[in-house]
């Protein structure tokens, strides 16, 4: 193997190590915090179905494409795209794809850290048994009590600042230490543990009076109200927002479209198979999201809560379970610890494209690159942090009707998940399926050009992904209404 083909940042020790790291990136707040509240906001089943279809038809193929690009390029996404464009004699503009990925990762991490801070804050709250108090309350006061604890937290910028700072500092210490060592070990124990705790919680959810209602909410598909959410007697207007959100969630949850998975692919040993590894990651990620929904919605309906209440949903529902179930404080503490660990293993991959690129410029060591990018992300995170309290009334794009009620947090989330990630995925699909030479692609995939699986994969990337992303975008800007 010539020197150019080994990543300067190191390599995974095995295929399993890559699976663990990629699963660590994919499974995070997106599955447990974001998926349930988005499903709640967009009315349930139809959102879930569109999300699942996007995962299968676009997510899986794009993930394979990203891993393949990384494996071939062996560098940060910015430089991998540069090298690959050079190799094929294509425009240097493809490098922009690496750049937008770095920016998207930055922006996502900025709010991700604030939300992970909430989860961090809940560790001591649950451990100290705060929520067991609900056992001596009348049922109709439970939700209010749990909600007041959440509101107290998010309306206190000083507390949030402390947790955000702790979360970011630890993230950057882990990133500075390099991608392999600790991460591999942590994820190996964390994923199975998280799965078990989720199963225990599903058991609790099954014991709640409205378990089946939660299940129906998630799987009963009603496209009419999904596509026409604001119907009045007089008029019904087609809205593409739900579709866009479901597609964005698919990319977000799988960590696609911004180079996180690409940069992990760059550390993949040359001979590792891509198709089977990515399938494992996609299945693990999707199962965690579905489990989270199956836990949260029964609690929502059993306690008369609103499924569409937004980002606080998980924090307003799960503590009820931890207050009521046997060994609730134990499972609750374990749950939030695992959630924070899952958020850390995702955060590392959000900033790794930037750090790897800074190191490749030759002007930074891994440590100084981590410090500087960490400080920058922390600062941008303040926009989100204040969106929930002192700046909750600030709507920067109030002059555009589509964004008039969006806070800084809403806008950053919307721009990244709904716009940047799907666009990134789209261009990755186009580059791999329309530009790169079949011979190079099949070589990296260890496949023959006539293999059925390869042909299906390329068909999905060539036609389905561009058409899917394109139509959802056009629908969202109202072309079909
Ligand atoms: N997939 C992560 C989650 O679901 C978030 C993420 C998005 C991580 C994009 C990396 C890149 O929590």
Coordinates of C-alpha atoms and ligand atoms in Angstrom, one line a residue:
X1 CA 0.0 0.0 0.0
X2 CA 1.5 3.3 -0.9
X3 CA 1.7 6.1 1.7
X4 CA -1.0 8.2 0.1
X5 CA -3.5 5.5 0.8
X6 CA -3.2 5.6 4.6
X7 CA -5.1 8.3 6.5
X8 CA -2.7 10.6 8.4
X9 CA -5.4 10.6 11.2
X10 CA -5.1 6.9 11.9
X11 CA -7.3 4.0 11.1
X12 CA -9.9 1.8 12.8
X13 CA -8.6 -1.3 14.3
X14 CA -11.3 -3.5 12.6
X15 CA -14.5 -3.4 10.7
X16 CA -16.4 -3.7 14.0
X17 CA -14.6 -0.6 15.2
X18 CA -16.0 1.3 12.2
X19 CA -19.5 -0.1 12.8
X20 CA -19.4 1.0 16.4
X21 CA -18.1 4.5 15.6
X22 CA -20.6 5.0 12.8
X23 CA -23.5 3.8 15.0
X24 CA -22.1 6.1 17.7
X25 CA -22.4 9.0 15.2
X26 CA -25.9 8.0 14.0
X27 CA -27.5 7.2 17.3
X28 CA -27.9 10.3 19.4
X29 CA -30.3 13.1 20.3
X30 CA -31.7 12.7 16.8
X31 CA -33.3 9.4 17.7
X32 CA -34.4 10.0 21.2
X33 CA -35.0 13.7 21.5
X34 CA -35.7 14.9 18.0
X35 CA -37.6 12.0 16.3
X36 CA -40.4 11.8 18.9
X37 CA -41.0 15.5 19.0
X38 CA -41.0 15.8 15.2
X39 CA -43.3 12.9 14.9
X40 CA -45.6 14.6 17.5
X41 CA -45.5 17.9 15.7
X42 CA -46.3 16.4 12.3
X43 CA -49.1 14.2 13.5
X44 CA -47.7 10.7 13.8
X45 CA -48.0 7.8 11.3
X46 CA -47.6 9.6 8.0
X47 CA -44.4 11.4 9.2
X48 CA -43.0 8.0 10.4
X49 CA -43.7 6.3 7.1
X50 CA -42.2 9.1 5.0
X51 CA -39.2 9.0 7.3
X52 CA -38.8 5.2 6.9
X53 CA -39.1 5.4 3.2
X54 CA -36.5 8.1 3.0
X55 CA -34.2 6.0 5.2
X56 CA -34.5 3.0 3.0
X57 CA -34.5 4.6 -0.4
X58 CA -32.1 7.5 0.1
X59 CA -30.4 7.1 3.5
X60 CA -28.9 3.7 3.0
X61 CA -27.6 4.3 -0.5
X62 CA -26.2 7.7 0.4
X63 CA -24.5 6.3 3.5
X64 CA -22.8 3.7 1.3
X65 CA -21.8 6.5 -1.1
X66 CA -20.3 8.6 1.7
X67 CA -18.4 5.8 3.2
X68 CA -17.0 4.9 -0.2
X69 CA -15.9 8.5 -0.9
X70 CA -14.1 8.7 2.4
X71 CA -12.5 5.3 2.0
X72 CA -11.2 6.4 -1.5
X73 CA -10.2 9.9 -0.4
X74 CA -8.6 9.0 2.9
X75 CA -8.7 12.6 4.1
X76 CA -11.1 15.2 5.6
X77 CA -14.2 15.6 3.4
X78 CA -12.8 18.9 2.0
X79 CA -9.6 17.3 0.9
X80 CA -11.2 14.0 -0.1
X81 CA -13.5 15.8 -2.5
X82 CA -10.6 17.8 -3.9
X83 CA -8.5 14.7 -4.5
X84 CA -11.4 12.7 -6.0
X85 CA -12.4 15.5 -8.3
X86 CA -8.8 15.8 -9.4
X87 CA -8.5 12.1 -9.9
X88 CA -11.5 12.0 -12.2
X89 CA -10.7 15.4 -13.9
X90 CA -13.9 17.0 -12.6
X91 CA -14.5 20.6 -11.5
X92 CA -12.8 21.8 -8.3
X93 CA -16.2 23.1 -7.3
X94 CA -16.9 19.7 -5.8
X95 CA -14.8 20.8 -2.9
X96 CA -17.6 23.1 -1.9
X97 CA -19.4 19.9 -0.8
X98 CA -16.7 19.4 1.8
X99 CA -17.0 23.0 3.0
X100 CA -20.8 23.1 3.3
X101 CA -20.4 19.9 5.4
X102 CA -18.0 21.5 7.7
X103 CA -20.3 24.5 8.2
X104 CA -23.4 22.2 8.7
X105 CA -21.5 20.2 11.3
X106 CA -20.5 23.4 13.1
X107 CA -24.0 24.7 13.2
X108 CA -25.6 21.4 14.2
X109 CA -23.1 20.9 17.0
X110 CA -23.8 24.4 18.3
X111 CA -27.3 23.5 19.2
X112 CA -26.7 19.9 19.8
X113 CA -24.4 20.8 22.7
X114 CA -27.1 22.9 24.3
X115 CA -29.7 20.2 24.1
X116 CA -27.2 17.6 25.4
X117 CA -26.7 20.0 28.3
X118 CA -30.4 19.6 29.2
X119 CA -29.9 15.8 29.3
X120 CA -26.8 16.3 31.4
X121 CA -28.7 18.5 33.8
X122 CA -31.3 15.7 34.2
X123 CA -28.7 13.2 35.4
X124 CA -28.5 14.7 38.9
X125 CA -32.2 15.6 39.0
X126 CA -33.3 12.0 38.3
X127 CA -30.5 10.5 40.5
X128 CA -31.7 12.5 43.5
X129 CA -35.2 11.2 43.1
X130 CA -36.7 14.5 42.2
X131 CA -39.5 12.8 40.2
X132 CA -40.5 10.3 42.7
X133 CA -42.5 13.1 44.3
X134 CA -45.2 12.5 41.7
X135 CA -46.3 9.4 43.5
X136 CA -47.8 11.4 46.2
X137 CA -49.6 13.8 43.9
X138 CA -53.1 13.6 42.4
X139 CA -52.8 12.3 38.8
X140 CA -53.9 15.6 37.3
X141 CA -50.9 17.5 38.8
X142 CA -48.2 15.1 37.6
X143 CA -47.7 16.6 34.2
X144 CA -47.7 20.1 35.5
X145 CA -45.0 19.3 38.1
X146 CA -42.7 17.6 35.6
X147 CA -43.2 20.4 33.1
X148 CA -42.4 23.0 35.7
X149 CA -39.0 21.4 36.3
X150 CA -38.2 21.5 32.6
X151 CA -39.3 25.1 32.3
X152 CA -37.3 26.1 35.3
X153 CA -34.2 24.7 33.6
X154 CA -34.6 26.1 30.2
X155 CA -35.5 29.5 31.4
X156 CA -32.3 29.8 33.4
X157 CA -29.5 30.9 31.0
X158 CA -26.8 30.6 33.7
X159 CA -27.5 27.0 34.4
X160 CA -27.8 26.2 30.7
X161 CA -24.5 27.9 30.1
X162 CA -22.8 25.7 32.7
X163 CA -24.1 22.5 31.1
X164 CA -23.4 23.6 27.6
X165 CA -19.8 24.5 28.6
X166 CA -19.3 21.2 30.3
X167 CA -20.6 19.2 27.3
X168 CA -18.5 21.1 24.8
X169 CA -15.4 20.9 26.8
X170 CA -15.6 17.1 27.2
X171 CA -16.4 16.8 23.5
X172 CA -13.3 18.7 22.5
X173 CA -11.1 16.7 24.9
X174 CA -12.4 13.5 23.3
X175 CA -11.8 14.9 19.8
X176 CA -8.3 16.1 20.7
X177 CA -7.5 12.5 21.9
X178 CA -8.1 11.2 18.4
X179 CA -10.9 9.2 16.9
X180 CA -10.1 5.6 17.8
X181 CA -9.1 4.8 21.4
X182 CA -11.8 5.9 23.8
X183 CA -14.6 6.2 21.4
X184 CA -14.4 2.6 20.3
X185 CA -14.5 1.3 23.9
X186 CA -17.2 3.6 25.1
X187 CA -19.6 2.8 22.2
X188 CA -19.0 -0.9 22.5
X189 CA -20.6 -0.9 26.0
X190 CA -23.0 2.0 25.5
X191 CA -25.0 0.8 22.5
X192 CA -26.1 -2.5 24.0
X193 CA -26.8 -0.8 27.4
X194 CA -28.9 1.9 25.7
X195 CA -30.9 -0.8 23.9
X196 CA -31.6 -2.7 27.1
X197 CA -32.7 0.4 29.0
X198 CA -35.0 1.3 26.1
X199 CA -36.5 -2.1 26.2
X200 CA -37.1 -1.8 29.9
X201 CA -38.9 1.5 29.2
X202 CA -41.0 0.0 26.5
X203 CA -42.0 -2.5 29.2
X204 CA -43.1 0.4 31.4
X205 CA -44.9 2.0 28.4
X206 CA -46.9 -1.2 27.8
X207 CA -48.1 -1.0 31.4
X208 CA -49.6 2.5 30.9
X209 CA -53.3 2.7 30.1
X210 CA -52.9 4.3 26.7
X211 CA -50.1 2.2 25.2
X212 CA -52.2 1.2 22.2
X213 CA -53.1 4.8 21.5
X214 CA -49.4 5.6 21.4
X215 CA -48.8 2.8 18.9
X216 CA -51.7 3.9 16.7
X217 CA -50.4 7.4 16.8
X218 CA -47.1 6.3 15.4
X219 CA -48.3 3.8 12.8
X220 CA -51.8 4.9 11.8
X221 CA -51.1 6.7 8.5
X222 CA -53.3 9.7 7.7
X223 CA -51.8 11.4 4.7
X224 CA -54.7 13.8 4.3
X225 CA -54.0 15.7 7.5
X226 CA -50.2 15.3 7.0
X227 CA -50.3 17.0 3.6
X228 CA -53.2 19.4 4.4
X229 CA -52.6 20.3 8.0
X230 CA -54.4 23.6 8.0
X231 CA -57.7 22.6 6.5
X232 CA -60.7 24.8 7.3
X233 CA -64.2 24.3 5.9
X234 CA -63.6 26.9 3.3
X235 CA -60.1 26.0 2.0
X236 CA -57.5 23.3 2.1
X237 CA -53.9 24.1 1.3
X238 CA -51.3 21.6 0.4
X239 CA -48.2 21.9 2.7
X240 CA -44.9 20.3 1.9
X241 CA -43.5 21.1 5.4
X242 CA -44.1 17.6 6.8
X243 CA -42.5 15.8 3.9
X244 CA -39.5 18.1 4.1
X245 CA -39.1 17.6 7.9
X246 CA -39.4 13.8 7.5
X247 CA -36.8 13.7 4.8
X248 CA -34.5 16.0 6.8
X249 CA -34.9 13.8 9.8
X250 CA -33.8 10.8 7.8
X251 CA -30.6 12.5 6.8
X252 CA -30.0 14.0 10.3
X253 CA -30.6 10.8 12.1
X254 CA -28.2 8.8 9.9
X255 CA -25.6 11.6 10.1
X256 CA -25.6 12.0 6.3
X257 CA -24.9 14.9 3.9
X258 CA -22.2 16.7 5.9
X259 CA -19.2 14.5 5.8
X260 CA -19.4 12.9 9.3
X261 CA -19.8 9.4 7.9
X262 CA -17.4 10.3 5.1
X263 CA -14.6 11.2 7.5
X264 CA -15.2 8.0 9.4
X265 CA -15.0 6.1 6.1
X266 CA -11.6 7.6 5.6
X267 CA -10.3 5.7 8.6
X268 CA -11.7 2.4 7.3
X269 CA -9.1 -0.3 6.6
X270 CA -8.8 -0.7 2.8
X271 CA -10.4 -4.2 2.6
X272 CA -13.5 -3.6 4.7
X273 CA -16.9 -4.3 3.1
X274 CA -19.2 -1.3 2.9
X275 CA -22.6 -2.6 2.1
X276 CA -23.0 -4.9 5.1
X277 CA -21.4 -2.4 7.6
X278 CA -23.7 0.4 6.6
X279 CA -26.8 -1.8 6.8
X280 CA -26.0 -2.6 10.4
X281 CA -25.7 1.1 11.2
X282 CA -29.0 2.0 9.5
X283 CA -30.9 -0.8 11.2
X284 CA -29.5 0.1 14.6
X285 CA -30.3 3.8 14.2
X286 CA -33.8 3.3 12.9
X287 CA -34.7 0.8 15.7
X288 CA -33.6 3.2 18.4
X289 CA -35.8 5.9 17.0
X290 CA -38.8 3.7 16.8
X291 CA -38.3 2.4 20.3
X292 CA -38.1 5.9 21.6
X293 CA -41.4 6.7 20.0
X294 CA -43.0 3.6 21.4
X295 CA -41.9 4.7 24.9
X296 CA -42.8 8.4 24.7
X297 CA -46.3 8.4 23.0
X298 CA -48.0 6.1 25.4
X299 CA -46.8 8.3 28.2
X300 CA -48.0 11.4 26.4
X301 CA -51.5 10.0 25.9
X302 CA -51.7 8.4 29.3
X303 CA -51.0 11.7 31.0
X304 CA -53.0 14.0 28.8
X305 CA -50.0 15.7 27.3
X306 CA -49.8 17.3 23.9
X307 CA -47.8 15.3 21.3
X308 CA -47.0 18.4 19.3
X309 CA -45.4 20.4 22.2
X310 CA -42.0 20.6 20.6
X311 CA -38.4 20.2 21.8
X312 CA -39.4 19.7 25.5
X313 CA -41.4 16.5 24.7
X314 CA -38.9 13.9 26.0
X315 CA -38.1 15.9 29.1
X316 CA -41.8 16.4 29.9
X317 CA -42.7 12.7 29.4
X318 CA -39.9 10.3 30.5
X319 CA -39.5 11.7 34.0
X320 CA -43.1 10.6 34.6
X321 CA -42.0 7.1 33.9
X322 CA -38.9 7.4 36.1
X323 CA -41.1 8.8 38.9
X324 CA -43.6 6.0 38.7
X325 CA -41.8 2.8 37.7
X326 CA -40.0 0.4 40.1
X327 CA -36.3 1.3 40.3
X328 CA -37.2 4.4 38.3
X329 CA -34.4 6.6 39.7
X330 CA -31.9 4.0 38.8
X331 CA -33.1 3.4 35.3
X332 CA -33.7 7.1 34.8
X333 CA -30.2 8.0 35.8
X334 CA -28.8 5.3 33.6
X335 CA -31.0 6.5 30.7
X336 CA -29.8 10.1 30.9
X337 CA -26.2 9.0 31.3
X338 CA -26.5 6.8 28.2
X339 CA -28.2 9.6 26.3
X340 CA -25.4 12.0 27.1
X341 CA -22.8 9.4 26.0
X342 CA -24.8 8.8 22.8
X343 CA -24.8 12.6 22.3
X344 CA -21.0 12.7 22.8
X345 CA -20.3 10.0 20.3
X346 CA -22.4 12.0 17.7
X347 CA -20.8 15.3 18.6
X348 CA -17.4 14.0 17.9
X349 CA -18.4 13.1 14.4
X350 CA -20.0 16.5 13.9
X351 CA -16.7 18.3 14.5
X352 CA -14.3 15.7 13.1
X353 CA -14.5 16.9 9.5
X354 CA -13.5 20.4 10.6
X355 CA -10.7 19.2 12.9
X356 CA -9.3 16.8 10.3
X357 CA -9.3 19.6 7.8
X358 CA -7.5 22.0 10.1
X359 CA -4.9 19.4 10.9
X360 CA -4.4 18.8 7.1
X361 CA -3.6 22.4 6.5
X362 CA -0.5 21.8 8.5
X363 CA -1.1 24.9 10.7
X364 CA -2.7 23.1 13.6
X365 CA -2.1 20.2 15.8
X366 CA -5.0 18.0 16.7
X367 CA -5.1 19.7 20.1
X368 CA -5.1 23.3 18.9
X369 CA -7.6 22.5 16.1
X370 CA -9.9 21.0 18.7
X371 CA -9.6 23.9 21.1
X372 CA -10.3 26.6 18.4
X373 CA -13.1 24.8 16.8
X374 CA -14.6 24.0 20.2
X375 CA -14.6 27.7 21.2
X376 CA -16.2 28.7 17.9
X377 CA -19.0 26.2 18.3
X378 CA -19.5 27.1 21.9
X379 CA -20.0 30.8 20.9
X380 CA -22.5 30.0 18.2
X381 CA -24.3 27.7 20.7
X382 CA -25.2 30.8 22.7
X383 CA -27.7 31.7 19.9
X384 CA -29.6 28.5 20.7
X385 CA -29.1 28.7 24.4
X386 CA -30.8 32.1 24.6
X387 CA -33.5 31.1 22.1
X388 CA -35.2 29.3 25.0
X389 CA -35.2 32.2 27.4
X390 CA -34.0 35.8 27.1
X391 CA -34.2 35.7 23.3
X392 CA -37.3 33.6 22.9
X393 CA -39.0 36.6 21.4
X394 CA -36.3 37.3 18.9
X395 CA -37.4 36.1 15.4
X396 CA -34.5 37.1 13.1
X397 CA -36.3 36.4 9.8
X398 CA -39.7 37.8 10.9
X399 CA -40.0 39.6 7.5
X400 CA -40.5 36.3 5.7
X401 CA -43.8 34.7 6.4
X402 CA -42.3 31.1 6.2
X403 CA -39.9 31.9 9.0
X404 CA -41.6 34.7 10.9
X405 CA -42.1 32.7 14.1
X406 CA -38.7 30.9 14.1
X407 CA -36.1 31.6 16.8
X408 CA -32.4 31.3 16.2
X409 CA -32.6 27.7 17.3
X410 CA -35.5 27.0 15.0
X411 CA -33.6 28.6 12.1
X412 CA -30.3 26.8 12.6
X413 CA -32.2 23.5 12.9
X414 CA -34.2 24.2 9.8
X415 CA -31.3 25.3 7.7
X416 CA -29.2 22.3 8.6
X417 CA -31.6 19.4 8.8
X418 CA -34.1 20.5 6.2
X419 CA -31.8 22.2 3.7
X420 CA -28.1 21.6 4.0
X421 CA -28.1 17.8 4.8
X422 CA -30.5 16.8 2.0
X423 CA -28.6 19.0 -0.4
X424 CA -25.3 17.5 0.7
X425 CA -26.8 14.0 0.2
X426 CA -28.1 15.0 -3.2
X427 CA -24.7 16.2 -4.4
X428 CA -23.0 13.2 -3.0
X429 CA -25.4 10.9 -4.8
X430 CA -24.8 12.8 -8.1
X431 CA -21.1 12.8 -7.7
X432 CA -20.9 9.1 -7.0
X433 CA -23.5 7.8 -9.4
X434 CA -23.1 10.2 -12.3
X435 CA -19.5 11.3 -12.2
X436 CA -17.2 8.8 -10.6
X437 CA -15.9 6.0 -12.9
X438 CA -17.7 2.7 -12.4
X439 CA -14.4 0.9 -12.2
X440 CA -13.3 3.0 -9.2
X441 CA -16.6 2.7 -7.5
X442 CA -16.8 -1.0 -7.9
X443 CA -13.2 -1.4 -6.8
X444 CA -13.9 0.4 -3.5
X445 CA -17.2 -1.5 -3.0
X446 CA -15.5 -4.7 -3.8
X447 CA -18.3 -5.5 -6.2
X448 CA -18.6 -6.3 -9.9
X449 CA -20.3 -3.8 -12.2
X450 CA -22.9 -6.4 -13.2
X451 CA -23.8 -7.3 -9.6
X452 CA -27.5 -6.9 -9.0
X453 CA -27.0 -5.1 -5.6
X454 CA -24.6 -2.7 -7.2
X455 CA -27.0 -1.9 -10.0
X456 CA -29.9 -1.3 -7.6
X457 CA -27.7 0.9 -5.4
X458 CA -26.6 3.0 -8.4
X459 CA -30.2 3.3 -9.6
X460 CA -31.3 4.6 -6.2
X461 CA -28.4 7.2 -6.2
X462 CA -28.8 8.1 -9.9
X463 CA -32.6 8.6 -10.0
X464 CA -34.4 8.1 -6.7
X465 CA -32.3 10.3 -4.5
X466 CA -32.2 13.3 -6.8
X467 CA -35.8 13.0 -7.8
X468 CA -36.9 12.5 -4.1
X469 CA -34.9 15.4 -2.8
X470 CA -35.9 17.5 -5.7
X471 CA -39.6 16.8 -5.4
X472 CA -39.7 17.3 -1.7
X473 CA -37.9 20.7 -2.1
X474 CA -40.3 21.8 -4.8
X475 CA -43.2 20.7 -2.8
X476 CA -41.9 22.6 0.3
X477 CA -41.6 25.9 -1.6
X478 CA -45.2 25.5 -2.8
X479 CA -44.7 24.6 -6.4
X480 CA -47.5 22.0 -6.3
X481 CA -50.0 23.9 -4.3
Ligands
LIG1 N1 -27.1 11.5 13.8 C1 -27.0 12.2 15.0 C2 -28.2 12.0 15.8 O1 -29.2 11.4 15.4 C3 -26.8 13.7 14.7 C4 -25.7 13.9 13.6 C5 -26.1 14.6 12.4 C6 -24.4 13.5 13.8 C7 -25.2 14.8 11.4 C8 -23.5 13.7 12.8 C9 -23.9 14.3 11.6 O2 -28.3 12.4 17.0

